[in-house]
PDB file of C-alpha atoms in Angstrom:
ATOM      1  CA  UNK A 287       0.000   0.000   0.000  1.00 56.00           C
ATOM      2  CA  UNK A 288       2.890   2.364   0.646  1.00 61.00           C
ATOM      3  CA  UNK A 289       4.165   1.853  -2.912  1.00 68.00           C
ATOM      4  CA  UNK A 290       0.662   2.592  -4.167  1.00 65.00           C
ATOM      5  CA  UNK A 291       0.673   5.772  -2.022  1.00 69.00           C
ATOM      6  CA  UNK A 292       3.980   6.868  -3.534  1.00 71.00           C
ATOM      7  CA  UNK A 293       2.622   6.240  -7.025  1.00 72.00           C
ATOM      8  CA  UNK A 294      -0.498   8.285  -6.221  1.00 72.00           C
ATOM      9  CA  UNK A 295       1.717  11.065  -4.841  1.00 73.00           C
ATOM     10  CA  UNK A 296       3.762  11.069  -8.039  1.00 77.00           C
ATOM     11  CA  UNK A 297       0.618  11.333 -10.159  1.00 75.00           C
ATOM     12  CA  UNK A 298      -0.725  14.119  -7.930  1.00 74.00           C
ATOM     13  CA  UNK A 299       2.489  16.055  -8.502  1.00 77.00           C
ATOM     14  CA  UNK A 300       2.536  15.457 -12.269  1.00 77.00           C
ATOM     15  CA  UNK A 301      -1.136  16.198 -12.913  1.00 78.00           C
ATOM     16  CA  UNK A 302      -1.978  18.726 -10.189  1.00 79.00           C
ATOM     17  CA  UNK A 303       1.500  20.322  -9.863  1.00 81.00           C
ATOM     18  CA  UNK A 304       1.166  20.042  -6.079  1.00 80.00           C
ATOM     19  CA  UNK A 305       3.386  18.334  -3.522  1.00 81.00           C
ATOM     20  CA  UNK A 306       2.162  16.266  -0.598  1.00 77.00           C
ATOM     21  CA  UNK A 307       3.910  15.785   2.684  1.00 80.00           C
ATOM     22  CA  UNK A 308       5.300  12.266   3.233  1.00 76.00           C
ATOM     23  CA  UNK A 309       3.057  11.793   6.273  1.00 77.00           C
ATOM     24  CA  UNK A 310      -0.004  12.678   4.161  1.00 76.00           C
ATOM     25  CA  UNK A 311       1.036  10.121   1.554  1.00 73.00           C
ATOM     26  CA  UNK A 312       1.408   7.450   4.241  1.00 73.00           C
ATOM     27  CA  UNK A 313      -1.912   8.412   5.867  1.00 77.00           C
ATOM     28  CA  UNK A 314      -3.642   8.155   2.489  1.00 73.00           C
ATOM     29  CA  UNK A 315      -2.176   4.690   1.859  1.00 71.00           C
ATOM     30  CA  UNK A 316      -3.190   3.464   5.331  1.00 71.00           C
ATOM     31  CA  UNK A 317      -6.682   4.916   4.885  1.00 72.00           C
ATOM     32  CA  UNK A 318      -7.017   3.132   1.531  1.00 67.00           C
ATOM     33  CA  UNK A 319      -5.893  -0.163   3.125  1.00 65.00           C
ATOM     34  CA  UNK A 320      -8.421   0.166   5.962  1.00 64.00           C
ATOM     35  CA  UNK A 321     -11.217   0.977   3.509  1.00 66.00           C
ATOM     36  CA  UNK A 322     -10.196  -2.012   1.383  1.00 61.00           C
ATOM     37  CA  UNK A 323     -10.258  -4.303   4.415  1.00 59.00           C
ATOM     38  CA  UNK A 324     -13.670  -2.972   5.509  1.00 58.00           C
ATOM     39  CA  UNK A 325     -15.121  -3.553   2.032  1.00 58.00           C
ATOM     40  CA  UNK A 326     -13.870  -7.142   1.789  1.00 58.00           C
ATOM     41  CA  UNK A 327     -16.521  -9.886   1.682  1.00 56.00           C
ATOM     42  CA  UNK A 328     -15.196 -11.268   4.974  1.00 57.00           C
ATOM     43  CA  UNK A 329     -15.594  -7.937   6.777  1.00 51.00           C
ATOM     44  CA  UNK A 330     -19.135  -7.483   5.426  1.00 50.00           C
ATOM     45  CA  UNK A 331     -20.118 -10.995   6.494  1.00 51.00           C
ATOM     46  CA  UNK A 332     -18.657 -10.456   9.979  1.00 49.00           C
ATOM     47  CA  UNK A 333     -20.538  -7.151  10.324  1.00 48.00           C
ATOM     48  CA  UNK A 334     -23.778  -8.984   9.538  1.00 51.00           C
ATOM     49  CA  UNK A 335     -22.988 -11.591  12.176  1.00 53.00           C
ATOM     50  CA  UNK A 336     -22.352 -14.314   9.636  1.00 55.00           C
ATOM     51  CA  UNK A 337     -19.593 -16.833  10.175  1.00 54.00           C
ATOM     52  CA  UNK A 338     -17.353 -16.794   7.133  1.00 55.00           C
ATOM     53  CA  UNK A 339     -13.805 -18.051   7.006  1.00 57.00           C
ATOM     54  CA  UNK A 340     -11.931 -16.382   4.175  1.00 61.00           C
ATOM     55  CA  UNK A 341      -8.661 -18.069   3.426  1.00 70.00           C
ATOM     56  CA  UNK A 342      -6.550 -18.362   0.352  1.00 76.00           C
ATOM     57  CA  UNK A 343      -6.182 -21.913  -0.895  1.00 83.00           C
ATOM     58  CA  UNK A 344      -3.075 -22.831  -2.888  1.00 88.00           C
ATOM     59  CA  UNK A 345      -3.292 -24.386  -6.337  1.00 91.00           C
ATOM     60  CA  UNK A 346      -1.973 -27.882  -6.984  1.00 91.00           C
ATOM     61  CA  UNK A 347       1.746 -28.633  -6.992  1.00 94.00           C
ATOM     62  CA  UNK A 348       3.432 -27.004  -9.972  1.00 94.00           C
ATOM     63  CA  UNK A 349       0.484 -24.679 -10.615  1.00 95.00           C
ATOM     64  CA  UNK A 350       0.041 -20.933 -10.134  1.00 96.00           C
ATOM     65  CA  UNK A 351      -3.028 -19.096  -8.931  1.00 93.00           C
ATOM     66  CA  UNK A 352      -3.970 -15.697 -10.339  1.00 92.00           C
ATOM     67  CA  UNK A 353      -6.501 -13.921  -8.133  1.00 89.00           C
ATOM     68  CA  UNK A 354      -8.166 -10.822  -9.520  1.00 87.00           C
ATOM     69  CA  UNK A 355     -10.750  -8.402  -8.238  1.00 83.00           C
ATOM     70  CA  UNK A 356     -12.253  -5.070  -9.091  1.00 82.00           C
ATOM     71  CA  UNK A 357     -14.011  -2.307  -7.250  1.00 76.00           C
ATOM     72  CA  UNK A 358     -16.391   0.042  -9.023  1.00 73.00           C
ATOM     73  CA  UNK A 359     -18.089   3.202  -7.789  1.00 74.00           C
ATOM     74  CA  UNK A 360     -21.089   4.878  -9.385  1.00 75.00           C
ATOM     75  CA  UNK A 361     -18.999   7.987 -10.089  1.00 80.00           C
ATOM     76  CA  UNK A 362     -17.042   5.992 -12.695  1.00 75.00           C
ATOM     77  CA  UNK A 363     -13.931   5.419 -10.594  1.00 77.00           C
ATOM     78  CA  UNK A 364     -12.634   1.876 -10.350  1.00 79.00           C
ATOM     79  CA  UNK A 365      -9.749  -0.144  -8.982  1.00 81.00           C
ATOM     80  CA  UNK A 366      -8.317  -3.357 -10.389  1.00 83.00           C
ATOM     81  CA  UNK A 367      -6.018  -5.732  -8.547  1.00 87.00           C
ATOM     82  CA  UNK A 368      -4.222  -8.948  -9.444  1.00 90.00           C
ATOM     83  CA  UNK A 369      -2.026 -11.212  -7.297  1.00 91.00           C
ATOM     84  CA  UNK A 370      -0.233 -14.244  -8.713  1.00 92.00           C
ATOM     85  CA  UNK A 371       1.144 -16.861  -6.334  1.00 92.00           C
ATOM     86  CA  UNK A 372       2.881 -20.180  -6.680  1.00 93.00           C
ATOM     87  CA  UNK A 373       1.791 -23.435  -5.048  1.00 93.00           C
ATOM     88  CA  UNK A 374       3.588 -22.466  -1.817  1.00 91.00           C
ATOM     89  CA  UNK A 375       1.764 -19.152  -1.585  1.00 89.00           C
ATOM     90  CA  UNK A 376       4.743 -17.020  -2.586  1.00 91.00           C
ATOM     91  CA  UNK A 377       3.744 -13.901  -4.485  1.00 90.00           C
ATOM     92  CA  UNK A 378       5.194 -14.073  -7.989  1.00 90.00           C
ATOM     93  CA  UNK A 379       3.661 -10.860  -9.331  1.00 92.00           C
ATOM     94  CA  UNK A 380       1.020  -8.294  -8.483  1.00 90.00           C
ATOM     95  CA  UNK A 381      -0.745  -5.490 -10.283  1.00 89.00           C
ATOM     96  CA  UNK A 382      -2.947  -2.607  -9.216  1.00 86.00           C
ATOM     97  CA  UNK A 383      -4.553   0.054 -11.359  1.00 84.00           C
ATOM     98  CA  UNK A 384      -6.849   2.970 -10.660  1.00 80.00           C
ATOM     99  CA  UNK A 385      -9.218   3.901 -13.470  1.00 77.00           C
ATOM    100  CA  UNK A 386     -11.548   6.813 -14.045  1.00 77.00           C
ATOM    101  CA  UNK A 387     -14.434   7.186 -16.438  1.00 72.00           C
ATOM    102  CA  UNK A 388     -15.473   3.539 -16.356  1.00 67.00           C
ATOM    103  CA  UNK A 389     -18.991   3.108 -17.745  1.00 67.00           C
ATOM    104  CA  UNK A 390     -20.188   0.386 -15.376  1.00 67.00           C
ATOM    105  CA  UNK A 391     -19.101  -2.674 -13.436  1.00 65.00           C
ATOM    106  CA  UNK A 392     -19.656  -4.895 -16.483  1.00 69.00           C
ATOM    107  CA  UNK A 393     -16.847  -3.019 -18.219  1.00 70.00           C
ATOM    108  CA  UNK A 394     -14.591  -2.966 -15.145  1.00 72.00           C
ATOM    109  CA  UNK A 395     -14.805  -6.659 -14.187  1.00 75.00           C
ATOM    110  CA  UNK A 396     -13.254  -8.104 -17.363  1.00 78.00           C
ATOM    111  CA  UNK A 397     -10.182  -5.905 -16.954  1.00 82.00           C
ATOM    112  CA  UNK A 398      -9.132  -7.807 -13.826  1.00 83.00           C
ATOM    113  CA  UNK A 399      -9.278 -11.143 -15.609  1.00 85.00           C
ATOM    114  CA  UNK A 400      -7.593  -9.673 -18.668  1.00 85.00           C
ATOM    115  CA  UNK A 401      -4.669  -8.291 -16.651  1.00 87.00           C
ATOM    116  CA  UNK A 402      -4.324 -11.570 -14.722  1.00 90.00           C
ATOM    117  CA  UNK A 403      -4.065 -13.516 -17.989  1.00 90.00           C
ATOM    118  CA  UNK A 404      -1.781 -10.902 -19.549  1.00 93.00           C
ATOM    119  CA  UNK A 405       0.658 -11.059 -16.619  1.00 93.00           C
ATOM    120  CA  UNK A 406       0.717 -14.863 -16.415  1.00 94.00           C
ATOM    121  CA  UNK A 407       1.298 -15.014 -20.159  1.00 94.00           C
ATOM    122  CA  UNK A 408       4.127 -12.463 -20.024  1.00 94.00           C
ATOM    123  CA  UNK A 409       5.780 -14.549 -17.277  1.00 95.00           C
ATOM    124  CA  UNK A 410       5.456 -17.684 -19.383  1.00 95.00           C
ATOM    125  CA  UNK A 411       3.283 -19.451 -16.801  1.00 95.00           C
ATOM    126  CA  UNK A 412       1.296 -22.307 -18.326  1.00 92.00           C
ATOM    127  CA  UNK A 413      -0.460 -24.030 -15.423  1.00 94.00           C
ATOM    128  CA  UNK A 414      -2.795 -21.300 -14.200  1.00 92.00           C
ATOM    129  CA  UNK A 415      -5.759 -21.408 -11.868  1.00 89.00           C
ATOM    130  CA  UNK A 416      -7.693 -18.154 -12.437  1.00 87.00           C
ATOM    131  CA  UNK A 417      -9.819 -17.038  -9.512  1.00 85.00           C
ATOM    132  CA  UNK A 418     -12.120 -14.053  -9.210  1.00 80.00           C
ATOM    133  CA  UNK A 419     -15.587 -13.230  -7.970  1.00 75.00           C
ATOM    134  CA  UNK A 420     -16.842 -11.951 -11.331  1.00 70.00           C
ATOM    135  CA  UNK A 421     -18.825 -15.024 -12.401  1.00 70.00           C
ATOM    136  CA  UNK A 422     -19.705 -13.529 -15.788  1.00 71.00           C
ATOM    137  CA  UNK A 423     -16.014 -13.078 -16.577  1.00 70.00           C
ATOM    138  CA  UNK A 424     -15.078 -16.586 -15.442  1.00 69.00           C
ATOM    139  CA  UNK A 425     -17.865 -18.114 -17.549  1.00 73.00           C
ATOM    140  CA  UNK A 426     -16.832 -16.078 -20.605  1.00 72.00           C
ATOM    141  CA  UNK A 427     -13.193 -17.165 -20.250  1.00 70.00           C
ATOM    142  CA  UNK A 428     -14.190 -20.840 -19.943  1.00 72.00           C
ATOM    143  CA  UNK A 429     -16.702 -20.696 -22.798  1.00 74.00           C
ATOM    144  CA  UNK A 430     -15.861 -21.892 -26.289  1.00 71.00           C
ATOM    145  CA  UNK A 431     -18.649 -19.774 -27.794  1.00 75.00           C
ATOM    146  CA  UNK A 432     -18.436 -16.222 -29.127  1.00 70.00           C
ATOM    147  CA  UNK A 433     -19.531 -13.608 -26.607  1.00 63.00           C
ATOM    148  CA  UNK A 434     -20.989 -10.291 -27.781  1.00 62.00           C
ATOM    149  CA  UNK A 435     -21.202  -8.727 -24.330  1.00 60.00           C
ATOM    150  CA  UNK A 436     -18.835  -6.083 -22.943  1.00 55.00           C
ATOM    151  CA  UNK A 437     -16.462  -8.927 -22.111  1.00 52.00           C
TER     152      UNK A 437
END
């Protein structure tokens, strides 16, 4: 999150021509992390009094798992994240992107899967388990039929 905060600070300087104090950059990154944790499915389930155990499960031996997720707000702002791990849970690669002017969640969701596949391909990984909560995207990727949707 700190690296993300530094990247945001750089963009703020380039586009707004303003500097931020280092402590403001860190506070922004921590705030983003807390908001992310509060918005996670596990946190929502716990707030509703539901018992949900959210744990990452490794892929089979010799396989890699690419997890992707997106967050979309009605104002058109969106976030995309990808984490790729090996069968021991070691992070091989990660990706985060902030987007503006996204039309809707149906446009945002495929980008997570796309970036996950793009990264695994660029790393030459062949045995991939793709995991995300965007069921429409997962079905489209698995399908052999042409899809005329946003995906």
